[in-house]
PDB file of C-alpha atoms in Angstrom:
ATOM      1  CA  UNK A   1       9.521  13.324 -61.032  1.00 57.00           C
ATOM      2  CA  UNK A   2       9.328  10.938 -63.745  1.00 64.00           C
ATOM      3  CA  UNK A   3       7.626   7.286 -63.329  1.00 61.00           C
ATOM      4  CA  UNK A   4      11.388   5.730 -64.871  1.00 75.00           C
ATOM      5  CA  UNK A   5      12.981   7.553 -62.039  1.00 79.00           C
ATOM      6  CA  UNK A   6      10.886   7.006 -59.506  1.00 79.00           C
ATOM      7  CA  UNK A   7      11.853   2.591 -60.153  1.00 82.00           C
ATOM      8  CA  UNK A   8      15.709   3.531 -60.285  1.00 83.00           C
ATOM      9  CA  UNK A   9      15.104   5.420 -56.532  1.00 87.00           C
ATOM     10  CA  UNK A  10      12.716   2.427 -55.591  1.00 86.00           C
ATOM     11  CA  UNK A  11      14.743  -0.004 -56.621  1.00 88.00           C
ATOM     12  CA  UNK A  12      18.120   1.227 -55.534  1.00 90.00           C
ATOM     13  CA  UNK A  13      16.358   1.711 -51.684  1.00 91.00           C
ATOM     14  CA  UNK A  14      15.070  -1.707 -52.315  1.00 90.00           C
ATOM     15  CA  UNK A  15      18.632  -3.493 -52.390  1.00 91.00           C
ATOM     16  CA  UNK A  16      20.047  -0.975 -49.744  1.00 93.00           C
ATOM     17  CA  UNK A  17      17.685  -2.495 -47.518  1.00 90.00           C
ATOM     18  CA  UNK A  18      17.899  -5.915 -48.604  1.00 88.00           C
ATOM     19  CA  UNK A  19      21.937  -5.547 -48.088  1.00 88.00           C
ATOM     20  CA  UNK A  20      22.220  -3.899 -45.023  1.00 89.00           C
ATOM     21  CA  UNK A  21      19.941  -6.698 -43.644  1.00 82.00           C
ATOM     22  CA  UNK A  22      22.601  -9.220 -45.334  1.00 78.00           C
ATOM     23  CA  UNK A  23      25.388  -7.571 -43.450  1.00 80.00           C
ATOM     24  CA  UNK A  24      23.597  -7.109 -39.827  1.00 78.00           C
ATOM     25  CA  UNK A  25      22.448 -10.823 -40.370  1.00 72.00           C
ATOM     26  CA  UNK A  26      24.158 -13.202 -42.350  1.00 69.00           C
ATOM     27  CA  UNK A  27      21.174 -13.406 -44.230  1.00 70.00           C
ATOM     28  CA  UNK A  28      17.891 -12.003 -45.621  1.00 74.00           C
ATOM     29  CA  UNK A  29      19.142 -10.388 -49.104  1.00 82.00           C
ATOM     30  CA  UNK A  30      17.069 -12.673 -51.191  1.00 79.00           C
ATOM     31  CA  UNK A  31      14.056 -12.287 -48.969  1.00 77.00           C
ATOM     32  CA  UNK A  32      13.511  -8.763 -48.458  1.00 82.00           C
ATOM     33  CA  UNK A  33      14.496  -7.934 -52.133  1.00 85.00           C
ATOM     34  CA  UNK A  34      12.230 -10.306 -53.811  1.00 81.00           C
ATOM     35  CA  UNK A  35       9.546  -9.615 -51.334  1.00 78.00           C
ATOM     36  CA  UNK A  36      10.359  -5.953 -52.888  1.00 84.00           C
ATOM     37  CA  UNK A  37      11.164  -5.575 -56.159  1.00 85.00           C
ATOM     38  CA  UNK A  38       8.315  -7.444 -57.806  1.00 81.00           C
ATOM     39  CA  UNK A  39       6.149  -4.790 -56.519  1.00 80.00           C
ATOM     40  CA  UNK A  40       8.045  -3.085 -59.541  1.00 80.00           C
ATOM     41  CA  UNK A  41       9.772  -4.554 -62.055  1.00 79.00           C
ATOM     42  CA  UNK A  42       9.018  -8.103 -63.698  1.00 81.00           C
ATOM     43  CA  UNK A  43       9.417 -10.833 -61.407  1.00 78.00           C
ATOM     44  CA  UNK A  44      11.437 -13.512 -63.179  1.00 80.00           C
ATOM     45  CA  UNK A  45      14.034 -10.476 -64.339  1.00 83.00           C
ATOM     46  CA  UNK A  46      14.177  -9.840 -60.205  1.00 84.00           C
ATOM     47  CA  UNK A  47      14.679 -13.309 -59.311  1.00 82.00           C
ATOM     48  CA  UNK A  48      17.751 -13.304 -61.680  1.00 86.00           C
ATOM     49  CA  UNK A  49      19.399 -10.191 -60.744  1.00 87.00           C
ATOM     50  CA  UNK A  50      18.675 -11.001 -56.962  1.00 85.00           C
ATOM     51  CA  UNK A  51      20.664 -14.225 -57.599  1.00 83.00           C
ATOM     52  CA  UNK A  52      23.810 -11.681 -58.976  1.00 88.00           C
ATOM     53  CA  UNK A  53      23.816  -9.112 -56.513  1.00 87.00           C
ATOM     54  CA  UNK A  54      23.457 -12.239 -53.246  1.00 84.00           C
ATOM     55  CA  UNK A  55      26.960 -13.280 -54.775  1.00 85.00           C
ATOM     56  CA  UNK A  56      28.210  -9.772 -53.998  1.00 83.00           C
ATOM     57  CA  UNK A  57      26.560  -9.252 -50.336  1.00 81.00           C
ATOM     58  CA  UNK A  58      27.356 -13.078 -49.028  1.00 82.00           C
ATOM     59  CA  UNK A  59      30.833 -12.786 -50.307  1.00 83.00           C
ATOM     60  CA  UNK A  60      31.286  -9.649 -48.378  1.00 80.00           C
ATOM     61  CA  UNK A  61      29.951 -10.472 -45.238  1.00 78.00           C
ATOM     62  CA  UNK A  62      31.675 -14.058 -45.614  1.00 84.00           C
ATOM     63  CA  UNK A  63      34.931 -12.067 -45.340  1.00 85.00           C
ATOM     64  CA  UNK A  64      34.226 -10.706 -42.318  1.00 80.00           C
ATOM     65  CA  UNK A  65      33.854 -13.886 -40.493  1.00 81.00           C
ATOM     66  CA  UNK A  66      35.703 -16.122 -43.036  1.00 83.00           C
ATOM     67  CA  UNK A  67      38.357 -17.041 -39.763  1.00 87.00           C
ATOM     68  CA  UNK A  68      35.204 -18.646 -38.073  1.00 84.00           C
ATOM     69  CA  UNK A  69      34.529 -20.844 -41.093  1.00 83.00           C
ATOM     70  CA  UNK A  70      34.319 -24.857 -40.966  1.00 82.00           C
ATOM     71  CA  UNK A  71      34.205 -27.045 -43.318  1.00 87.00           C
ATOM     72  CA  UNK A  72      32.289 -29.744 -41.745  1.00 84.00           C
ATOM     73  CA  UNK A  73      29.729 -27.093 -41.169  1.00 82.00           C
ATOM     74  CA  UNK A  74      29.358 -26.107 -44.723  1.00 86.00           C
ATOM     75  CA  UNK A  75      29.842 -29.483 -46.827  1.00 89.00           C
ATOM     76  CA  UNK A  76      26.456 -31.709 -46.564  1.00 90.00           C
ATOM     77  CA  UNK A  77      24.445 -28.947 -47.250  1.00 90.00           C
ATOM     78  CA  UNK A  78      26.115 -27.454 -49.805  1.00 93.00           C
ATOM     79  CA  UNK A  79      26.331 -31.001 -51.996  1.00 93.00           C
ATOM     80  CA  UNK A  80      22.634 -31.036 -50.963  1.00 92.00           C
ATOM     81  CA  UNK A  81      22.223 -27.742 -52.418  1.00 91.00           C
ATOM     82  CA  UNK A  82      23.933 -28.889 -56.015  1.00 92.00           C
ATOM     83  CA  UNK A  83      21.341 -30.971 -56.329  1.00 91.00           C
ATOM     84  CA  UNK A  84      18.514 -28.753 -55.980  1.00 90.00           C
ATOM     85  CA  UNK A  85      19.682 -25.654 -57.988  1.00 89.00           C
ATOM     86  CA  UNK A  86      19.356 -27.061 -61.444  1.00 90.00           C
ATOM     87  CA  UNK A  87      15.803 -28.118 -60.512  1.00 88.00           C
ATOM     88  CA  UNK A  88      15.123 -24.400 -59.580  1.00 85.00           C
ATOM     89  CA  UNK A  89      15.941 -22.946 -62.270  1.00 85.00           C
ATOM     90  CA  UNK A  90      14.288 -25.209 -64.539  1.00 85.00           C
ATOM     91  CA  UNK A  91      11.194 -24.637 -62.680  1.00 82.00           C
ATOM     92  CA  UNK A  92      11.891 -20.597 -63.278  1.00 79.00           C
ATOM     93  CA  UNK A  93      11.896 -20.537 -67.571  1.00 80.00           C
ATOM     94  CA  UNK A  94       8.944 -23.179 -67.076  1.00 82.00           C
ATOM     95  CA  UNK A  95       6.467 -21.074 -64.851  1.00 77.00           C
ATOM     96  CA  UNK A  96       3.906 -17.771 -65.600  1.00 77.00           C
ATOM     97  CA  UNK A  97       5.264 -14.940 -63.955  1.00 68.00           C
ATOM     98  CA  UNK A  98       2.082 -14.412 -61.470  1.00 74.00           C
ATOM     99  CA  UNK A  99       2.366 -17.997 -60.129  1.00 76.00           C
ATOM    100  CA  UNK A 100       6.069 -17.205 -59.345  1.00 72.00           C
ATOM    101  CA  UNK A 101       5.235 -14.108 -57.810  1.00 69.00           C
ATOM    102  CA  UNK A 102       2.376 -15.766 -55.597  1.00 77.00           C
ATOM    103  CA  UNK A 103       4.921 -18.947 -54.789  1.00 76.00           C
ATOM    104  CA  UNK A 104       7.541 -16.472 -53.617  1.00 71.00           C
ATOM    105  CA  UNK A 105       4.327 -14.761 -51.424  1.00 74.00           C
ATOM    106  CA  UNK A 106       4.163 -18.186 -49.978  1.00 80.00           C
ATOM    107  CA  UNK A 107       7.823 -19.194 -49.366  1.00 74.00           C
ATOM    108  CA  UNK A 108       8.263 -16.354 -47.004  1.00 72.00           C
ATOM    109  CA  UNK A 109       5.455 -16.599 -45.109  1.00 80.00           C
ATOM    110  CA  UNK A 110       6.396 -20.008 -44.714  1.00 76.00           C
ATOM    111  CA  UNK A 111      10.271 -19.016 -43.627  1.00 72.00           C
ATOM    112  CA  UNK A 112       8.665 -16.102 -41.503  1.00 75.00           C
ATOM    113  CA  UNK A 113       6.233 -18.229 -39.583  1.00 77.00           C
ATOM    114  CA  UNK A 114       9.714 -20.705 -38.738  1.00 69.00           C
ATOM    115  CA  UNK A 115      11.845 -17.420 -37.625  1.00 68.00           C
ATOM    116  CA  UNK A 116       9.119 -16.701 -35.343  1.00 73.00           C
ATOM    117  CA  UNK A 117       8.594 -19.883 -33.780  1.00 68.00           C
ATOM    118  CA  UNK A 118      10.208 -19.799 -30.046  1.00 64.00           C
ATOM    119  CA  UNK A 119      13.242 -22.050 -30.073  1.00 56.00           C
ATOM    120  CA  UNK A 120      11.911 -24.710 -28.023  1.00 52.00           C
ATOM    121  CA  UNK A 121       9.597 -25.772 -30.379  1.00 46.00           C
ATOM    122  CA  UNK A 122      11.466 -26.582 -32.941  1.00 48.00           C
ATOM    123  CA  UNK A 123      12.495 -30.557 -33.347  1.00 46.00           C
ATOM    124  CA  UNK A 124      16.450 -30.558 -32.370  1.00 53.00           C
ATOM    125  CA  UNK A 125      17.950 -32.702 -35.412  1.00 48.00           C
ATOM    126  CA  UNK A 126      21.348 -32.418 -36.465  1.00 59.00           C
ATOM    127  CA  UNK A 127      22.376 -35.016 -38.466  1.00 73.00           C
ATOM    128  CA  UNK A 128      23.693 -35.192 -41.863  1.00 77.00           C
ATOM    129  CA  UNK A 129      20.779 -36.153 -43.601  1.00 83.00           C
ATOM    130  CA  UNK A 130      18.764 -33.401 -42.480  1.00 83.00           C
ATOM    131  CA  UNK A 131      21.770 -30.784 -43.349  1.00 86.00           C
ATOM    132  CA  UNK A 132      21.778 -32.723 -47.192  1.00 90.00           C
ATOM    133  CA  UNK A 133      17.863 -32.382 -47.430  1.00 87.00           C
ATOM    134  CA  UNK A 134      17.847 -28.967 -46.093  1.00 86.00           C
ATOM    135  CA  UNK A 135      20.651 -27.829 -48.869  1.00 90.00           C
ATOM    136  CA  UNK A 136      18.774 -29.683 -51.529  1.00 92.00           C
ATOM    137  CA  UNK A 137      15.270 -27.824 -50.757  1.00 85.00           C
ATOM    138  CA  UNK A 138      17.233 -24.687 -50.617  1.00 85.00           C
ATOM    139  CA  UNK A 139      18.802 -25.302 -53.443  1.00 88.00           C
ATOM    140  CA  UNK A 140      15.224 -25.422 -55.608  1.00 85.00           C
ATOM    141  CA  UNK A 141      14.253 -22.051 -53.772  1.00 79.00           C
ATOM    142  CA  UNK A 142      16.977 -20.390 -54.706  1.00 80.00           C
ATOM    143  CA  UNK A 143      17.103 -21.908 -58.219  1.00 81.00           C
ATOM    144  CA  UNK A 144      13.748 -20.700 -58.551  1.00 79.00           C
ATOM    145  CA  UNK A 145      12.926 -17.987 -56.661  1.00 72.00           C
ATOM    146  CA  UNK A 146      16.392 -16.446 -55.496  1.00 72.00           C
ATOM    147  CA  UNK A 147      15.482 -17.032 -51.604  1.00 73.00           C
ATOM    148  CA  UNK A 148      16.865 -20.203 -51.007  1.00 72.00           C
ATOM    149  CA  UNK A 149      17.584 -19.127 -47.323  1.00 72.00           C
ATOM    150  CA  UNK A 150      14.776 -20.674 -45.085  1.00 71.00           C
ATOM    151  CA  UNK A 151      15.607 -24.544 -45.306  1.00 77.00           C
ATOM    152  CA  UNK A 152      19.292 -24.094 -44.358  1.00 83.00           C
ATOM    153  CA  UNK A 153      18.627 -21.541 -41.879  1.00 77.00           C
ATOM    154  CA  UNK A 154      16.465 -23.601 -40.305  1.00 74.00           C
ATOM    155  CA  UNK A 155      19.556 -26.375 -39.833  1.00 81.00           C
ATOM    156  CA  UNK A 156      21.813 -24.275 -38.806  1.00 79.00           C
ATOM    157  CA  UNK A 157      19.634 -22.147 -36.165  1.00 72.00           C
ATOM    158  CA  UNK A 158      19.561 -25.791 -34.640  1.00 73.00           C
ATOM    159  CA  UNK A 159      23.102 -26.231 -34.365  1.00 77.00           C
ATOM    160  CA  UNK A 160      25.007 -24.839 -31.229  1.00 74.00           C
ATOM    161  CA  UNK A 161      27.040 -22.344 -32.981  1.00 75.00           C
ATOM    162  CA  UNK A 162      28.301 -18.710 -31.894  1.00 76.00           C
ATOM    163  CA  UNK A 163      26.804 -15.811 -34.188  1.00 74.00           C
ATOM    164  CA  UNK A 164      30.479 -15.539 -36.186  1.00 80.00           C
ATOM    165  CA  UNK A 165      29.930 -19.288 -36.445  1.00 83.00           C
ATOM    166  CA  UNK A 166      26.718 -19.356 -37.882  1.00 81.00           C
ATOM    167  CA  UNK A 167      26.889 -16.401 -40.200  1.00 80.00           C
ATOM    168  CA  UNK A 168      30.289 -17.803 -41.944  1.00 86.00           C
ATOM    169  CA  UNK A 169      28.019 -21.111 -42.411  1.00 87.00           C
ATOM    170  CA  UNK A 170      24.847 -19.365 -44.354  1.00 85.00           C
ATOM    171  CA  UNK A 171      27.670 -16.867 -46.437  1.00 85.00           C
ATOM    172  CA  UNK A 172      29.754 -19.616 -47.618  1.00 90.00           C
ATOM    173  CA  UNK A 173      26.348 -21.845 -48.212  1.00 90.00           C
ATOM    174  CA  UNK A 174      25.086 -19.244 -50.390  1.00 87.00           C
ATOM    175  CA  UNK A 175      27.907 -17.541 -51.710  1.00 88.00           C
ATOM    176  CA  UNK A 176      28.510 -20.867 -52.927  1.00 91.00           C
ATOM    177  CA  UNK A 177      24.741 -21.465 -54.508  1.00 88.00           C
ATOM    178  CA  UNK A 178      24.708 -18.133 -55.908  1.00 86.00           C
ATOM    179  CA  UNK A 179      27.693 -18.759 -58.114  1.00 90.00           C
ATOM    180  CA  UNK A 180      26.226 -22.044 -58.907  1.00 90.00           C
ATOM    181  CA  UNK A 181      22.868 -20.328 -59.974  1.00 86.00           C
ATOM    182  CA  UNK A 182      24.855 -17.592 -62.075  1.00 89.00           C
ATOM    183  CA  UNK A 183      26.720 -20.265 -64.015  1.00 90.00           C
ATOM    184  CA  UNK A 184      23.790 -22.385 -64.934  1.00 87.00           C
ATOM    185  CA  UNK A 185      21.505 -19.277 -65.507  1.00 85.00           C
ATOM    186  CA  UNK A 186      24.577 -18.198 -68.210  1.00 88.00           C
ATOM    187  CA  UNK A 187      24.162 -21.716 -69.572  1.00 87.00           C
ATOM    188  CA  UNK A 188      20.326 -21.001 -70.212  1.00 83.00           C
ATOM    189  CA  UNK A 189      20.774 -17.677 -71.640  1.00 87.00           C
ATOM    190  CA  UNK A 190      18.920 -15.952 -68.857  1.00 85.00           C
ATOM    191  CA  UNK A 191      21.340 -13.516 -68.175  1.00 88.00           C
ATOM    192  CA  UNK A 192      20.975 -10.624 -70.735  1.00 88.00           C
ATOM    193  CA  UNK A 193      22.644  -7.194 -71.050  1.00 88.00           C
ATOM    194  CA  UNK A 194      19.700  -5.537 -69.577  1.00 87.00           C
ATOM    195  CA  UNK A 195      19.775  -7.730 -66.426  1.00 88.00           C
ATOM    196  CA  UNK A 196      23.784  -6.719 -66.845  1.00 88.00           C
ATOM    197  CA  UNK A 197      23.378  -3.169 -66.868  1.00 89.00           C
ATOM    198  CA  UNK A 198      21.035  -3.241 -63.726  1.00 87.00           C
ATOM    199  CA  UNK A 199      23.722  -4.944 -62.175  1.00 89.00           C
ATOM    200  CA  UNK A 200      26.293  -2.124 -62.816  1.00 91.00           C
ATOM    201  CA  UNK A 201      24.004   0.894 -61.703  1.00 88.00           C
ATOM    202  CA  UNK A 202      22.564  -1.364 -58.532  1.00 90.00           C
ATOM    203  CA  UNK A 203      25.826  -2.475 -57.128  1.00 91.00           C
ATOM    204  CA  UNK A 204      27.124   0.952 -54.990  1.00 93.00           C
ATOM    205  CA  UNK A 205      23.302   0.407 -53.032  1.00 92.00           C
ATOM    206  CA  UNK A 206      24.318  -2.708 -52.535  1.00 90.00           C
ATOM    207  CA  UNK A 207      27.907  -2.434 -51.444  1.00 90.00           C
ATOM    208  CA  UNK A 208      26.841   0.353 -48.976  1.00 93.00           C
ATOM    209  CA  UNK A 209      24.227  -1.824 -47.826  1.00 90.00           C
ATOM    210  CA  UNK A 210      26.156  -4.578 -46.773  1.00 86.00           C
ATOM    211  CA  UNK A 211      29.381  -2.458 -45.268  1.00 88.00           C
ATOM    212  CA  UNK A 212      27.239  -0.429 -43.412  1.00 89.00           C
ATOM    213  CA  UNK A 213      25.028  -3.611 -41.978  1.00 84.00           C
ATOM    214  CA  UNK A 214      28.708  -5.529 -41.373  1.00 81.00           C
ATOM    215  CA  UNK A 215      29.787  -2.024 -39.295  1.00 84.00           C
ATOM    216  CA  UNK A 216      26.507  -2.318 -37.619  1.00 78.00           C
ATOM    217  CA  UNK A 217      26.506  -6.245 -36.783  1.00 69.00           C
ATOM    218  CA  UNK A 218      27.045  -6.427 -33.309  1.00 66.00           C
ATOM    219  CA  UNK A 219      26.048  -2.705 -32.357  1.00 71.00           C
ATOM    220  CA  UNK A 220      22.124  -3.910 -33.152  1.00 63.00           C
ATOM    221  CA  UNK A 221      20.513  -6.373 -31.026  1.00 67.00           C
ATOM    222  CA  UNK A 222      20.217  -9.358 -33.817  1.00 62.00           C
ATOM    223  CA  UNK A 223      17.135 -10.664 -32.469  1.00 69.00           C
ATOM    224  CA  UNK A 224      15.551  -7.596 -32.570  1.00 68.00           C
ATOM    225  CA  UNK A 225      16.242  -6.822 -36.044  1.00 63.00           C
ATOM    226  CA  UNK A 226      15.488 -10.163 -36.683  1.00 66.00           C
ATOM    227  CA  UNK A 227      11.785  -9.697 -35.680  1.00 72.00           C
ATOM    228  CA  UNK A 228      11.643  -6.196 -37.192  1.00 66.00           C
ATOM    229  CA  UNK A 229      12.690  -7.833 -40.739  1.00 67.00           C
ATOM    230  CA  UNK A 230      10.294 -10.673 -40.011  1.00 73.00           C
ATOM    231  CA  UNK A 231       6.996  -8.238 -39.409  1.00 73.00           C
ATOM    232  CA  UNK A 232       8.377  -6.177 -42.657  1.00 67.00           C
ATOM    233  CA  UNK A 233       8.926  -9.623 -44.888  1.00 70.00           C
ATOM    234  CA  UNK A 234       5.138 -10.807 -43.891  1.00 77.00           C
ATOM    235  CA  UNK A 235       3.540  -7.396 -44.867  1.00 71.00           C
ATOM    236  CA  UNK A 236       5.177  -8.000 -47.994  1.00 66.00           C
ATOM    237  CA  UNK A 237       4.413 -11.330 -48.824  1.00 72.00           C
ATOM    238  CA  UNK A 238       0.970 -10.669 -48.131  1.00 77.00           C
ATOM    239  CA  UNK A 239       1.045  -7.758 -50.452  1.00 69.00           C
ATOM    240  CA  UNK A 240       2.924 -10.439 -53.051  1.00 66.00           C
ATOM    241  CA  UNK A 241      -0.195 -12.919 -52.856  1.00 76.00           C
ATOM    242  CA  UNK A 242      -2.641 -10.168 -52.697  1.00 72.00           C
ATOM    243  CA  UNK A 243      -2.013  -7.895 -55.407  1.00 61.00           C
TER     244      UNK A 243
END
C-alpha cells in the first residue's frame, strides 16, 4: 500500500472518529481531530479544514436538539466569542507551524485535566461575565487552533441544564464560530482549492461520523465515553508536544 494512501485511510478514520464523538457528545470534533491529524498532514492546513468540516458536524447534531435551544443560553457567549475569533486567526498566519502544533499539545491537556476534574471542585459561577469571557477565550482557540471548545464547555457544564439542553448550547455556540472562522479565513486567503478538495473527499467520514454518534447518543453512557475520549485526547497531546 502506498504512503499517499495510507494518509487518505488515516485521515478519513481520523474525522470518523472525531465526528462520531461530535454526535455522541455535543462536542469534541475539533479536539480529537487536531489532536490527530497533525500526526500527518501540516498543521496549520489541519487547523483550517478542521474549522470547515466542525460547521458540518455542529450543524448536524444542532438539528437534532435544535427544539431544546435558548437563546439566553447561547447569546453572551457567542458575542464573547466574536471578539476572540479575529484574534485567533491572526495569531494562526503569524505563528511557526511547530509552536502551533506544541500550543494545541497544551490546550488539550489543559481542557482534559478540566473534564476530569470531579464536579464539586469546580467554582459554581454563572453569570454573564463569565459566559462573555468564556466565548471570547474560545473564540482565540478556535481562531487559532480550531478547538475552541474547552472555555465554553467549561460554562456551560456549570449551568443546570438537561443533556438536550446543553448540547443545543455548545452546537449553536460553535456552529456559529465556525462560520465566523470560515468567513474571515476566506477574507485572508487561507482557504485554497487544496484545503477545498480535502473537504469534498473528507465529508462522507464525516457525515457518517456524526449520524451514527447522533443514533448512538443516548444508547452510550455519556460519561463514560466522555472519559474514554479524555484518556485518548491526553495520549495524543502528549504525543503532539513530544514528537
Amino acid at each position: 500500500m502506498s504512503e499517499s494512501v495510507v494518509l487518505v485511510v488515516a485521515t478519513l478514520a481520523s474525522l470518523f472518529v472525531a465526528s462520531f464523538t461530535q454526535g455522541v457528545t455535543g462536542f469534541g470534533f475539533g479536539m480529537v481531530a487536531m489532536a490527530l491529524l497533525p500526526l500527518f498532514s501540516d498543521v496549520r492546513q489541519a487547523s483550517i479544514i478542521i474549522g470547515i468540516f466542525s460547521l458540518v458536524t455542529t450543524g448536524s447534531v444542532l438539528l437534532s436538539v435544535r427544539r431544546h435551544f435558548a437563546w439566553r443560553d447561547y447569546l453572551w457567549p457567542t458575542l464573547g466569542m466574536f471578539g476572540g475569533i479575529p484574534l485567533g486567526v491572526y495569531a494562526l498566519v503569524l505563528l511557526d507551524g511547530d509552536v502551533i502544533r506544541r500550543l494545541v499539545g497544551v490546550a488539550i491537556l489543559i481542557a482534559c485535566i478540566q473534564m476530569l476534574l470531579p464536579s464539586g471542585r469546580r467554582a459554581r459561577v454563572v453569570s454573564w461575565p463569565w459566559a462573555l469571557a468564556a466565548g471570547f477565550t474560545s473564540g482565540i482557540l478556535g481562531g487559532a487552533f480550531g478547538i475552541g471548545g474547552p472555555p465554553v464547555i467549561a460554562y456551560a457544564s456549570l449551568q443546570n441544564w438537561e443533556s438536550p439542553r446543553y448540547k443545543a448550547m455548545l452546537c449553536s455556540f460553535f456552529a456559529t464560530s465556525n462560520l465566523y472562522r470560515i468567513i474571515i479565513m476566506l477574507g485572508a486567503g487561507l482557504i485554497t482549492r487544496e484545503i477545498a478538495v480535502r473537504f469534498l473527499w473528507g465529508l462522507p467520514a464525516v457525515l457518517i461520523g456524526v449520524m451514527a454518534g447522533i443514533a448512538m447518543f443516548g444508547r452510550l453512557s455519556r460519561d463514560s465515553f466522555r472519559r474514554i475520549v479524555v484518556v485518548t485526547l491526553i495520549v495524543l497531546a502528549l504525543t503532539l508536544l513530544v514528537l
